[in-house]
């Protein structure tokens, strides 16, 4: 009984070592694969992020253009003069009411 | 079963499994050989076709700015609506809904949808409100594409100079047409990888793969001066019941065109609603007989050739002279007039006598020298050269007719360029309307002022300025007089030719005034032309007051001091350093 028990324990120990070795090998293999794949995954993710940011950038450029167009339309001199005259009651100054500033280079 | 049999059975099984695995591996190797070696090229191409995608880099059209970078033409992206008729359940209902939202003809849309196989435009470049409504309608088979649309935020302002573009953003008129190659770069192709959903999975770090970006154009036109010129021109054309009018404002020392106004004009945002003749830049494309404004060319030539001086006396034949069998009259009967008075009072007889003394060869040389009979090079499409005949083709009456601005036709831009030449001391400048090209806000190309040639000496130019000042102070141009600034100029009232009978009409005139100010240091040269004013038709009465009004407002805008302005001089470093009120 005691001899059999010793053989059984020795076999169990050997099996465990073999399993551990297999596990370790698999771990190394998987880690290696992950190590190899990871940068590619990162590049793809960055590509998506880049495209998202680029789309956002383009959308903002468009919004900016639309706003600039609106500003340009609102700054139409005809419109400004009409508002100044009709709504604000402004008139052009006479020549003697104008002071011209001349910057002199000394 | 013995132990031996059992072992044999196991061995057979192992062989079977090994054979099976070997066959599998062998077939894999064969397949790999086929894929990797035999079909390599084909499959590689197929794979690249699936993962790689050509992205078209569509460049925007460059913007057009005035000289202070105020937008005159810009692009924004808008939706275009298309339909896939195969996916639309009820074409009639769809056409009805879309035509009411997009304000298009229902029948025409329906026929387009019926003709279209898999794609049909519904309406291109729609406004955002329409886009929202179509999206809300949620019609199956209707899609949107983003396209660039050109907008002209200042509408009619400088429309004939700026021009307009067609549906595909190609320039059709004005500077949009002549600078189309710079404003619109061809689209480029960039190959990028995509995933199963068609998303880009990488990006190109090397930007040089993208085509060169389009340029923005900066004009010499000043929005404010353009506005002033257009407003005053419109007022006068309406007031006099004239057909049309042109004003050109130019900086004489550089040839920069500060304003080029045509009335009636058009709105380039909806150019299709206007008659095509309104799209023309009349200031460069139309030719006119200049009438008496042309006397300043004759006078300059005579002074430069020292054939006469400003105080020389001429007998003006009591207002009537016979030239080659044809009698030419003055508007008033004059006897003795000095050279200065001839120009000042615009005597035809006096001018003819001066021309006869000068001789036709010399006169012709100066006409060409001032740039008449050739393109100015301004770069606006459709520029005319006018009609200047060689002296060999002049009749006996020609020297008399040309002296008073008949038998010759010029464009407004030629005339204002010639008067700028006198204003700046005798140098003929190439008129320019484009100041520079910009890319991303940085100037990439400049167009500096260009001297074409010296036409008259500074002395002659000064003498001419004195004579033209006399025209405004004592002659026919008195209504151009500007309080607080000296103005030099010349009036013109040209009879128009009947296109059918080819004779001068007695009731159709071209009233004009060309001049500059302030005379000591001219900053602004200007031509005002009013075509076919009714009732009052004299250049001095119709065009000269317009010159005065535009000049008054431009003077204020450009900070050109007048005698009544207070001037506050300050040192460069700080405003309060050494104030000195004059």
XYZ file of C-alpha atoms in Angstrom:
688
model
C 0.000 0.000 0.000
C 2.695 2.417 0.994
C 4.689 1.583 -2.158
C 1.640 2.071 -4.349
C 0.873 5.319 -2.609
C 4.402 6.569 -3.273
C 4.140 5.641 -6.980
C 0.759 7.411 -7.209
C 2.105 10.618 -5.590
C 5.182 10.558 -7.856
C 2.941 10.218 -10.922
C 0.707 13.042 -9.720
C 3.748 15.265 -9.248
C 5.004 14.471 -12.745
C 1.541 15.179 -14.270
C 1.369 18.523 -12.494
C 4.814 19.523 -13.781
C 3.842 18.516 -17.293
C 0.605 20.508 -17.122
C 2.476 23.500 -15.728
C 5.000 23.264 -18.545
C 2.180 23.077 -21.109
C 0.404 25.990 -19.508
C 3.560 28.027 -19.461
C 4.215 27.260 -23.116
C 0.679 28.260 -24.046
C 1.034 31.462 -21.999
C 4.283 32.335 -23.740
C 2.686 31.644 -27.121
C -0.421 33.696 -26.368
C 1.652 36.531 -24.901
C 3.846 36.532 -27.977
C 0.804 36.677 -30.224
C -0.747 39.475 -28.195
C 2.549 41.340 -28.207
C 2.600 41.032 -31.977
C -1.055 41.959 -32.548
C -1.323 44.771 -29.991
C 0.448 47.543 -32.016
C -1.700 46.694 -35.035
C -4.849 46.977 -32.943
C -3.566 50.287 -31.566
C -2.881 51.587 -35.080
C -6.381 50.662 -36.220
C -7.915 52.300 -33.159
C -5.859 55.420 -33.724
C -6.974 55.400 -37.350
C -10.621 55.390 -36.242
C -9.907 58.121 -33.716
C -8.090 60.141 -36.351
C -10.970 59.848 -38.748
C -13.443 60.816 -36.050
C -11.387 63.893 -35.185
C -10.927 64.747 -38.824
C -14.677 64.575 -39.434
C -15.193 66.754 -36.379
C -12.575 69.193 -37.701
C -14.254 69.333 -41.100
C -17.638 69.899 -39.466
C -16.193 72.748 -37.411
C -14.607 74.283 -40.509
C -18.000 74.133 -42.206
C -19.722 75.712 -39.206
C -17.063 78.400 -39.186
C -17.598 79.055 -42.876
C -21.353 79.300 -42.456
C -20.917 81.729 -39.577
C -18.425 83.805 -41.552
C -20.870 83.899 -44.444
C -23.588 85.065 -42.101
C -21.313 87.746 -40.654
C -20.362 88.896 -44.156
C -24.054 89.124 -45.127
C -24.946 90.977 -41.950
C -22.058 93.392 -42.514
C -23.446 94.364 -45.917
C -22.939 98.110 -46.118
C -26.407 98.693 -47.508
C -27.923 97.009 -44.462
C -25.669 98.829 -41.988
C -26.384 102.209 -43.571
C -30.108 101.516 -43.513
C -30.015 100.590 -39.821
C -27.818 103.585 -38.992
C -30.110 106.017 -40.794
C -33.561 104.579 -40.086
C -33.266 102.835 -36.739
C -30.525 104.847 -35.041
C -31.180 108.190 -36.760
C -27.514 108.702 -37.621
C -26.211 110.935 -40.420
C -22.829 111.465 -42.013
C -20.728 114.135 -40.266
C -19.874 117.413 -41.990
C -16.296 117.894 -43.042
C -15.624 120.354 -40.215
C -16.756 117.742 -37.709
C -14.101 115.313 -38.843
C -10.657 115.131 -37.311
C -8.140 113.277 -39.412
C -5.411 111.490 -37.523
C -2.057 111.366 -39.258
C 0.651 109.194 -37.809
C 4.069 110.654 -38.443
C 7.180 108.500 -38.602
C 9.863 110.228 -36.572
C -9.715 -10.819 -28.081
C -6.014 -11.177 -27.310
C -3.711 -8.339 -26.302
C -2.040 -8.581 -29.715
C -5.316 -8.102 -31.559
C -6.131 -5.101 -29.440
C -2.736 -3.465 -30.119
C -3.143 -4.111 -33.842
C -6.560 -2.545 -33.803
C -5.196 0.513 -32.057
C -2.352 0.747 -34.571
C -4.821 0.598 -37.463
C -6.841 3.380 -35.883
C -3.716 5.460 -35.405
C -2.793 4.924 -39.066
C -6.264 5.924 -40.153
C -6.131 9.098 -38.082
C -2.608 9.887 -39.281
C -3.644 9.303 -42.870
C -6.673 11.535 -42.368
C -4.536 14.276 -40.820
C -1.946 13.886 -43.588
C -4.610 14.169 -46.260
C -5.970 17.257 -44.535
C -2.528 18.814 -44.351
C -1.789 17.838 -47.920
C -4.984 19.435 -49.143
C -4.132 22.502 -47.096
C -0.687 22.644 -48.678
C -2.223 22.250 -52.127
C -4.754 24.966 -51.352
C -2.017 27.218 -50.024
C 0.025 26.587 -53.151
C -2.942 27.519 -55.292
C -3.710 30.628 -53.224
C -0.214 31.850 -52.565
C 1.574 30.920 -55.753
C -0.783 30.145 -58.608
C -3.542 32.686 -57.857
C -1.296 35.149 -56.068
C -1.623 38.052 -58.471
C -5.371 37.768 -58.928
C -6.140 37.389 -55.271
C -3.816 40.179 -54.242
C -5.592 42.488 -56.636
C -8.972 41.338 -55.356
C -7.951 41.805 -51.747
C -6.565 45.267 -52.393
C -9.777 46.120 -54.165
C -11.702 45.111 -51.083
C -9.604 46.733 -48.380
C -8.227 49.709 -50.251
C -10.425 52.517 -51.355
C -9.768 55.605 -53.397
C -10.719 58.731 -51.492
C -11.243 61.680 -53.752
C -9.821 64.822 -52.304
C -12.202 67.442 -53.639
C -10.727 70.852 -53.141
C -12.949 73.751 -52.202
C -13.081 76.704 -54.523
C -10.889 79.526 -53.262
C -12.573 82.577 -51.774
C -12.489 86.070 -53.251
C -11.818 88.976 -50.910
C -11.717 92.721 -51.278
C -8.459 94.513 -50.493
C -9.267 94.516 -46.760
C -10.045 90.783 -46.761
C -13.799 91.225 -46.671
C -15.530 88.254 -48.273
C -16.968 88.757 -51.747
C -17.279 85.082 -52.724
C -17.112 82.061 -50.416
C -17.959 78.358 -50.446
C -19.976 76.333 -48.021
C -21.088 72.725 -48.150
C -24.784 72.112 -48.704
C -26.953 69.090 -49.416
C -27.959 67.887 -52.856
C -30.952 65.555 -53.020
C -30.923 62.463 -55.199
C -33.345 59.593 -55.638
C -33.027 55.882 -56.251
C -36.307 55.341 -58.143
C -36.042 51.567 -57.746
C -36.417 51.901 -53.995
C -39.294 54.377 -54.122
C -42.680 52.731 -53.611
C -44.918 55.418 -55.021
C -43.224 57.733 -57.505
C -46.233 60.033 -57.906
C -46.618 60.673 -54.175
C -42.880 61.157 -53.770
C -42.751 63.654 -56.647
C -45.691 65.559 -55.141
C -44.105 65.753 -51.678
C -40.660 66.725 -52.949
C -41.929 69.303 -55.426
C -43.846 71.095 -52.682
C -40.854 71.125 -50.294
C -38.209 71.963 -52.877
C -40.323 74.258 -55.011
C -39.698 72.389 -58.258
C -41.963 71.319 -61.072
C -43.799 68.113 -60.103
C -44.237 66.772 -63.623
C -40.627 67.338 -64.559
C -39.464 65.610 -61.384
C -41.813 62.703 -61.983
C -40.529 62.193 -65.514
C -36.957 62.339 -64.221
C -37.751 59.726 -61.586
C -39.391 57.497 -64.181
C -36.434 57.797 -66.551
C -33.745 57.323 -63.885
C -32.632 53.738 -63.399
C -30.802 53.722 -60.110
C -29.953 57.394 -59.683
C -31.657 60.675 -60.470
C -30.963 64.157 -59.169
C -33.953 65.695 -57.455
C -32.460 69.100 -56.709
C -28.860 70.116 -56.249
C -27.431 72.525 -53.687
C -30.528 73.142 -51.648
C -30.777 75.517 -48.710
C -30.510 74.062 -45.160
C -34.222 74.633 -44.404
C -35.232 72.566 -47.425
C -32.780 69.865 -46.416
C -34.317 69.607 -42.945
C -37.827 69.340 -44.407
C -36.842 66.589 -46.864
C -35.120 64.657 -44.079
C -38.197 65.015 -41.882
C -40.377 63.649 -44.675
C -38.320 60.421 -44.405
C -39.014 59.186 -47.917
C -37.443 55.829 -48.718
C -35.119 55.924 -51.726
C -34.180 59.586 -51.213
C -30.579 60.386 -50.295
C -28.270 63.348 -49.817
C -24.820 64.237 -51.119
C -22.708 67.079 -49.787
C -21.575 69.574 -52.415
C -19.832 72.931 -52.371
C -22.020 75.899 -53.123
C -20.724 79.342 -54.013
C -22.210 82.247 -52.103
C -21.813 85.935 -52.750
C -22.634 87.524 -49.389
C -22.534 91.087 -50.747
C -24.978 90.181 -53.516
C -24.935 92.828 -56.290
C -21.752 94.466 -54.990
C -18.980 94.238 -57.611
C -20.934 91.401 -59.214
C -19.784 92.085 -62.759
C -16.138 92.082 -61.660
C -16.323 89.028 -59.406
C -18.559 87.086 -61.823
C -20.218 83.790 -60.914
C -19.879 80.009 -61.165
C -22.028 77.262 -62.650
C -23.637 74.266 -60.965
C -20.338 72.373 -60.915
C -18.472 75.324 -59.431
C -16.716 76.191 -62.682
C -16.243 79.903 -63.332
C -18.610 81.294 -65.943
C -18.090 85.046 -65.799
C -15.878 87.794 -64.389
C -12.814 86.927 -62.326
C -14.433 83.620 -61.394
C -13.935 82.715 -65.046
C -10.543 84.254 -65.765
C -8.938 82.906 -62.565
C -10.776 79.587 -62.599
C -7.553 77.541 -62.801
C -6.217 79.106 -59.605
C -9.472 79.139 -57.663
C -10.285 75.520 -58.483
C -7.635 72.838 -58.347
C -8.394 69.479 -59.951
C -9.474 66.872 -57.478
C -6.769 64.457 -56.338
C -6.905 60.789 -55.429
C -5.554 59.279 -52.219
C -5.590 55.499 -51.660
C -6.405 54.507 -48.088
C -7.324 51.243 -46.349
C -10.847 50.670 -45.157
C -12.529 48.156 -42.894
C -15.619 46.012 -43.514
C -17.843 49.019 -42.756
C -15.969 51.193 -45.201
C -14.292 53.275 -42.510
C -10.773 54.518 -43.000
C -8.401 52.544 -40.790
C -5.219 54.437 -41.447
C -4.224 57.889 -42.420
C -1.620 59.362 -44.661
C 1.109 61.128 -42.802
C 2.628 62.369 -46.010
C 0.448 65.294 -46.923
C 2.251 65.768 -50.222
C 0.073 62.930 -51.537
C -2.841 65.352 -51.402
C -3.051 67.789 -54.298
C -1.964 71.383 -53.872
C -4.681 73.448 -52.253
C -6.556 76.087 -54.204
C -5.779 79.772 -53.674
C -7.887 82.625 -52.382
C -7.823 85.802 -54.434
C -7.453 89.234 -52.883
C -8.703 92.055 -55.071
C -7.690 95.679 -55.204
C -11.399 96.536 -55.037
C -12.420 98.210 -51.798
C -15.871 97.170 -50.625
C -16.697 100.602 -49.204
C -15.591 102.557 -52.276
C -17.392 100.056 -54.497
C -20.536 100.518 -52.425
C -20.298 104.310 -52.635
C -19.757 104.206 -56.402
C -22.645 101.793 -56.967
C -25.011 103.761 -54.757
C -24.279 107.124 -56.372
C -24.398 105.615 -59.860
C -27.738 103.941 -59.251
C -29.174 107.182 -57.875
C -28.107 109.145 -60.951
C -29.177 106.538 -63.525
C -32.647 106.382 -61.953
C -32.872 110.166 -61.538
C -31.956 110.889 -65.180
C -33.850 107.932 -66.639
C -30.610 106.771 -68.258
C -30.113 103.305 -69.712
C -27.027 102.435 -67.727
C -23.896 103.806 -66.158
C -20.326 102.982 -65.262
C -17.989 104.304 -62.596
C -14.355 103.311 -62.222
C -12.287 104.519 -59.281
C -8.545 104.023 -59.573
C -5.456 104.768 -57.500
C -3.399 106.640 -60.140
C 0.035 105.868 -58.710
C -0.450 102.072 -58.756
C -3.202 101.425 -61.292
C -5.191 99.654 -58.566
C -8.880 99.590 -59.375
C -10.638 100.546 -56.145
C -14.144 100.302 -57.557
C -15.727 99.238 -60.809
C -19.443 99.867 -60.720
C -21.979 98.931 -63.386
C -25.640 99.797 -63.203
C -27.982 98.023 -63.729
C -26.281 95.023 -62.236
C -27.268 91.538 -61.131
C -27.187 89.276 -58.121
C -24.649 86.500 -58.786
C -26.437 84.209 -56.291
C -29.270 83.975 -58.810
C -27.660 85.122 -62.047
C -30.063 83.029 -64.144
C -32.884 85.440 -63.376
C -31.104 88.294 -65.166
C -30.592 89.093 -68.831
C -27.171 87.822 -70.003
C -26.056 91.290 -71.154
C -26.130 92.383 -67.501
C -23.470 89.792 -66.628
C -20.885 91.669 -68.691
C -18.278 93.900 -67.091
C -19.282 96.924 -69.131
C -16.335 98.919 -67.795
C -13.969 96.738 -69.821
C -16.187 95.057 -72.414
C -18.155 97.973 -73.861
C -16.685 100.552 -76.148
C -17.910 104.114 -76.508
C -17.018 107.170 -78.492
C -15.530 109.227 -75.669
C -16.500 112.695 -76.922
C -14.812 115.683 -75.335
C -13.049 113.731 -72.581
C -10.705 112.688 -75.377
C -9.527 116.299 -75.709
C -7.253 115.742 -72.747
C -5.324 113.186 -74.818
C -5.002 115.696 -77.641
C -3.975 118.472 -75.240
C -1.338 116.284 -73.559
C 0.101 115.321 -76.926
C 0.235 118.941 -78.107
C 1.924 120.110 -74.901
C 4.419 117.247 -74.906
C 5.327 117.915 -78.528
C 5.635 121.609 -77.640
C 3.366 122.457 -80.539
C 1.643 124.896 -78.248
C 1.579 126.229 -74.684
C -1.368 126.708 -72.416
C -1.509 130.455 -73.058
C -1.350 130.303 -76.880
C -4.345 131.858 -78.592
C -6.478 130.161 -81.221
C -9.213 131.707 -83.304
C -12.301 129.570 -82.902
C -14.060 130.676 -86.078
C -17.213 131.831 -84.284
C -18.070 128.235 -83.432
C -17.952 126.643 -86.881
C -15.224 124.932 -88.860
C -15.084 123.018 -92.115
C -13.054 119.809 -92.002
C -12.813 117.749 -95.165
C -16.086 119.160 -96.441
C -17.984 118.620 -93.205
C -18.946 121.439 -90.877
C -18.284 120.876 -87.199
C -19.887 123.183 -84.628
C -19.156 124.343 -81.114
C -21.899 124.284 -78.499
C -21.330 128.056 -78.225
C -19.883 130.610 -80.591
C -16.264 131.419 -79.585
C -13.772 133.812 -81.140
C -10.326 133.877 -79.552
C -9.550 131.319 -76.885
C -6.308 130.306 -75.231
C -5.262 126.653 -75.309
C -6.358 126.345 -71.678
C -9.743 127.880 -72.463
C -10.239 125.556 -75.420
C -9.973 122.581 -73.080
C -11.798 124.392 -70.289
C -14.769 125.424 -72.410
C -14.508 122.270 -74.500
C -14.376 124.048 -77.852
C -14.541 121.606 -80.746
C -13.209 124.138 -83.240
C -10.214 124.961 -81.021
C -9.481 121.258 -80.487
C -9.588 120.593 -84.229
C -7.136 123.419 -84.828
C -4.772 122.023 -82.202
C -5.009 118.559 -83.786
C -4.292 119.980 -87.249
C -1.170 121.685 -85.874
C -0.069 118.480 -84.150
C -0.524 116.305 -87.240
C -2.189 112.948 -87.547
C 0.946 110.774 -87.128
C 1.952 112.342 -83.845
C -1.624 112.392 -82.613
C -2.015 108.701 -83.456
C 1.219 107.833 -81.634
C -0.026 109.491 -78.452
C -3.419 107.826 -78.738
C -1.658 104.454 -78.840
C 0.836 105.621 -76.210
C -1.976 106.298 -73.754
C -3.107 102.706 -74.300
C -6.063 103.149 -76.635
C -6.481 100.471 -79.264
C -4.960 97.721 -77.121
C -5.984 95.673 -74.122
C -4.977 97.075 -70.767
C -4.202 93.635 -69.332
C -6.555 93.990 -66.394
C -7.442 90.287 -66.542
C -11.221 90.605 -66.648
C -12.702 88.439 -69.413
C -14.244 90.007 -72.466
C -11.993 93.059 -72.471
C -12.417 95.035 -75.687
C -9.612 96.887 -77.391
C -11.761 99.632 -78.859
C -11.386 101.046 -82.345
C -8.341 103.104 -83.237
C -7.680 103.194 -86.944
C -4.243 103.530 -88.425
C -3.580 107.083 -89.819
C -3.330 105.473 -93.269
C -7.032 104.762 -93.010
C -8.068 108.176 -91.759
C -10.268 110.261 -94.033
C -9.865 114.026 -94.427
C -12.364 114.570 -91.669
C -10.834 112.023 -89.278
C -8.318 114.312 -87.592
C -11.144 116.696 -86.725
C -13.477 113.947 -85.561
C -10.886 112.148 -83.444
C -9.796 115.443 -81.856
C -13.283 115.765 -80.402
C -13.599 112.092 -79.484
C -15.509 110.807 -82.487
C -14.518 108.132 -85.057
C -12.736 106.373 -82.227
C -14.036 104.061 -79.569
C -12.526 103.366 -76.193
C -13.377 101.339 -73.143
C -14.001 103.034 -69.793
C -10.967 101.273 -68.285
C -8.725 102.658 -71.047
C -9.985 106.180 -70.413
C -9.504 106.106 -66.640
C -6.058 104.533 -67.071
C -5.094 107.363 -69.438
C -6.253 110.047 -67.005
C -4.401 108.250 -64.199
C -1.286 108.566 -66.333
C -1.652 112.351 -66.323
C -2.479 112.330 -62.599
C 0.638 110.381 -61.602
C 3.074 112.489 -63.609
C 3.047 110.779 -66.986
C 3.452 107.043 -66.320
C 0.975 104.660 -67.890
C 0.226 102.015 -65.267
C -1.236 98.609 -66.013
C -4.634 98.619 -64.319
C -4.985 95.731 -61.908
C -7.887 94.304 -60.064
C -6.123 91.329 -58.453
C -3.734 92.254 -55.677
C -2.487 88.864 -54.486
C -3.087 85.143 -54.079
C -3.355 83.677 -50.594
C -3.247 80.131 -49.345
C -4.357 79.441 -45.758
C -4.144 83.143 -44.976
C -0.572 83.497 -46.241
C 0.227 85.551 -49.332
C 1.776 83.199 -51.886
C 1.910 85.515 -54.857
C 1.707 89.264 -55.206
C 0.991 91.332 -58.257
C 3.002 94.510 -57.858
C 2.084 97.707 -59.710
C 3.432 97.622 -63.240
C 4.558 100.630 -65.256
C 3.771 100.123 -68.920
C 5.613 103.152 -70.254
C 6.169 106.864 -69.809
C 3.776 108.701 -72.093
C 4.353 112.338 -71.216
C 6.913 114.173 -69.099
C 6.187 115.246 -65.539
C 6.184 118.846 -66.747
C 3.481 118.139 -69.309
C 1.480 116.222 -66.711
C 1.707 119.181 -64.336
C 0.591 121.590 -67.059
C -2.295 119.287 -67.908
C -3.290 119.180 -64.249
C -3.439 123.007 -64.235
C -5.595 122.965 -67.374
C -7.918 120.271 -66.011
C -8.187 122.158 -62.724
C -9.236 125.172 -64.768
C -11.933 123.010 -66.433
C -13.427 122.293 -63.003
C -13.030 125.800 -61.585
C -14.069 127.867 -64.581
C -15.062 125.544 -67.394
C -17.643 122.884 -68.106
C -16.842 120.764 -65.051
C -17.868 123.195 -62.326
C -20.372 120.786 -60.803
C -17.484 118.434 -60.021
C -15.959 121.031 -57.725
C -15.369 119.600 -54.288
C -15.328 121.905 -51.300
C -12.002 121.744 -49.546
C -10.124 119.856 -52.288
C -8.867 120.824 -55.731
C -10.218 118.642 -58.509
C -8.891 118.249 -62.064
C -11.080 116.759 -64.757
C -12.767 116.918 -68.120
C -16.367 116.604 -69.164
C -17.663 114.806 -72.220
C -21.015 114.737 -74.003
C -20.818 112.292 -76.876
C -23.591 111.865 -79.401
C -24.434 108.227 -79.941
C -24.512 106.567 -83.326
C -27.711 105.015 -84.625
C -26.755 101.381 -85.262
C -29.132 101.245 -88.248
C -28.552 104.514 -90.104
C -24.919 104.863 -88.839
C -25.497 108.567 -88.228
C -25.274 110.540 -84.998
C -28.556 110.680 -83.122
C -29.721 114.041 -81.876
C -31.397 112.783 -78.739
C -29.067 110.078 -77.434
C -25.901 110.982 -75.610
C -23.202 109.565 -73.418
C -22.510 111.957 -70.551
C -19.139 111.544 -68.892
C -16.650 113.090 -66.535
C -13.126 111.910 -65.942
C -10.846 113.440 -63.348
C -8.791 113.130 -60.194
C -8.189 114.694 -56.805
C -6.555 116.182 -54.782
C -4.480 117.817 -57.495
C -1.331 118.330 -55.348
C -1.004 114.611 -54.680
C -3.697 112.691 -56.557
C -5.005 109.725 -54.600
C -8.079 108.976 -56.650
C -8.782 109.029 -60.395
C -12.334 108.435 -61.477
C -14.487 108.058 -64.563
C -18.256 108.510 -64.502
C -20.248 107.560 -67.594
C -24.006 107.843 -67.832
C -25.434 106.239 -70.948
C -28.426 107.897 -72.584
C -29.673 110.196 -69.845
C -33.051 111.732 -70.664
C -33.732 115.501 -70.808
C -30.477 116.740 -69.274
C -27.604 115.106 -71.101
C -24.492 117.273 -70.668
C -21.552 115.548 -69.074
C -20.947 118.593 -66.891
C -24.494 118.453 -65.577
C -25.092 114.722 -65.347
C -21.739 113.030 -64.696
C -19.766 115.780 -62.931
C -22.094 115.923 -59.861
C -21.766 112.149 -59.495
C -17.987 112.543 -59.511
C -18.279 115.167 -56.780
C -20.523 113.030 -54.559
C -18.401 109.918 -54.913
C -15.218 111.948 -54.387
C -16.649 113.593 -51.256
C -17.517 110.246 -49.670
C -14.325 108.524 -50.803
C -12.257 111.399 -49.432
C -13.858 110.924 -46.040
C -13.402 107.153 -46.156
C -9.780 107.307 -47.299
C -8.893 110.004 -44.756
C -7.796 112.381 -47.504
C -7.653 115.752 -45.745
C -9.842 118.550 -47.027
C -9.323 122.220 -46.207
C -12.094 122.113 -43.603
C -10.910 118.991 -41.811
C -9.081 119.277 -38.539
C -5.852 117.335 -38.687
C -4.361 115.754 -35.635
C -0.784 114.695 -36.083
C 0.855 112.326 -33.674
C 4.189 110.622 -33.340
C 4.591 107.026 -34.302
C 5.265 105.786 -30.781
C 2.214 106.958 -28.908
C -0.931 108.931 -29.570
C -0.317 111.546 -26.919
C 3.393 112.092 -27.502
C 3.275 115.323 -29.468
C -0.232 116.244 -30.482
C -0.429 119.089 -32.914
C -3.783 120.286 -34.101
C -3.645 122.186 -37.377
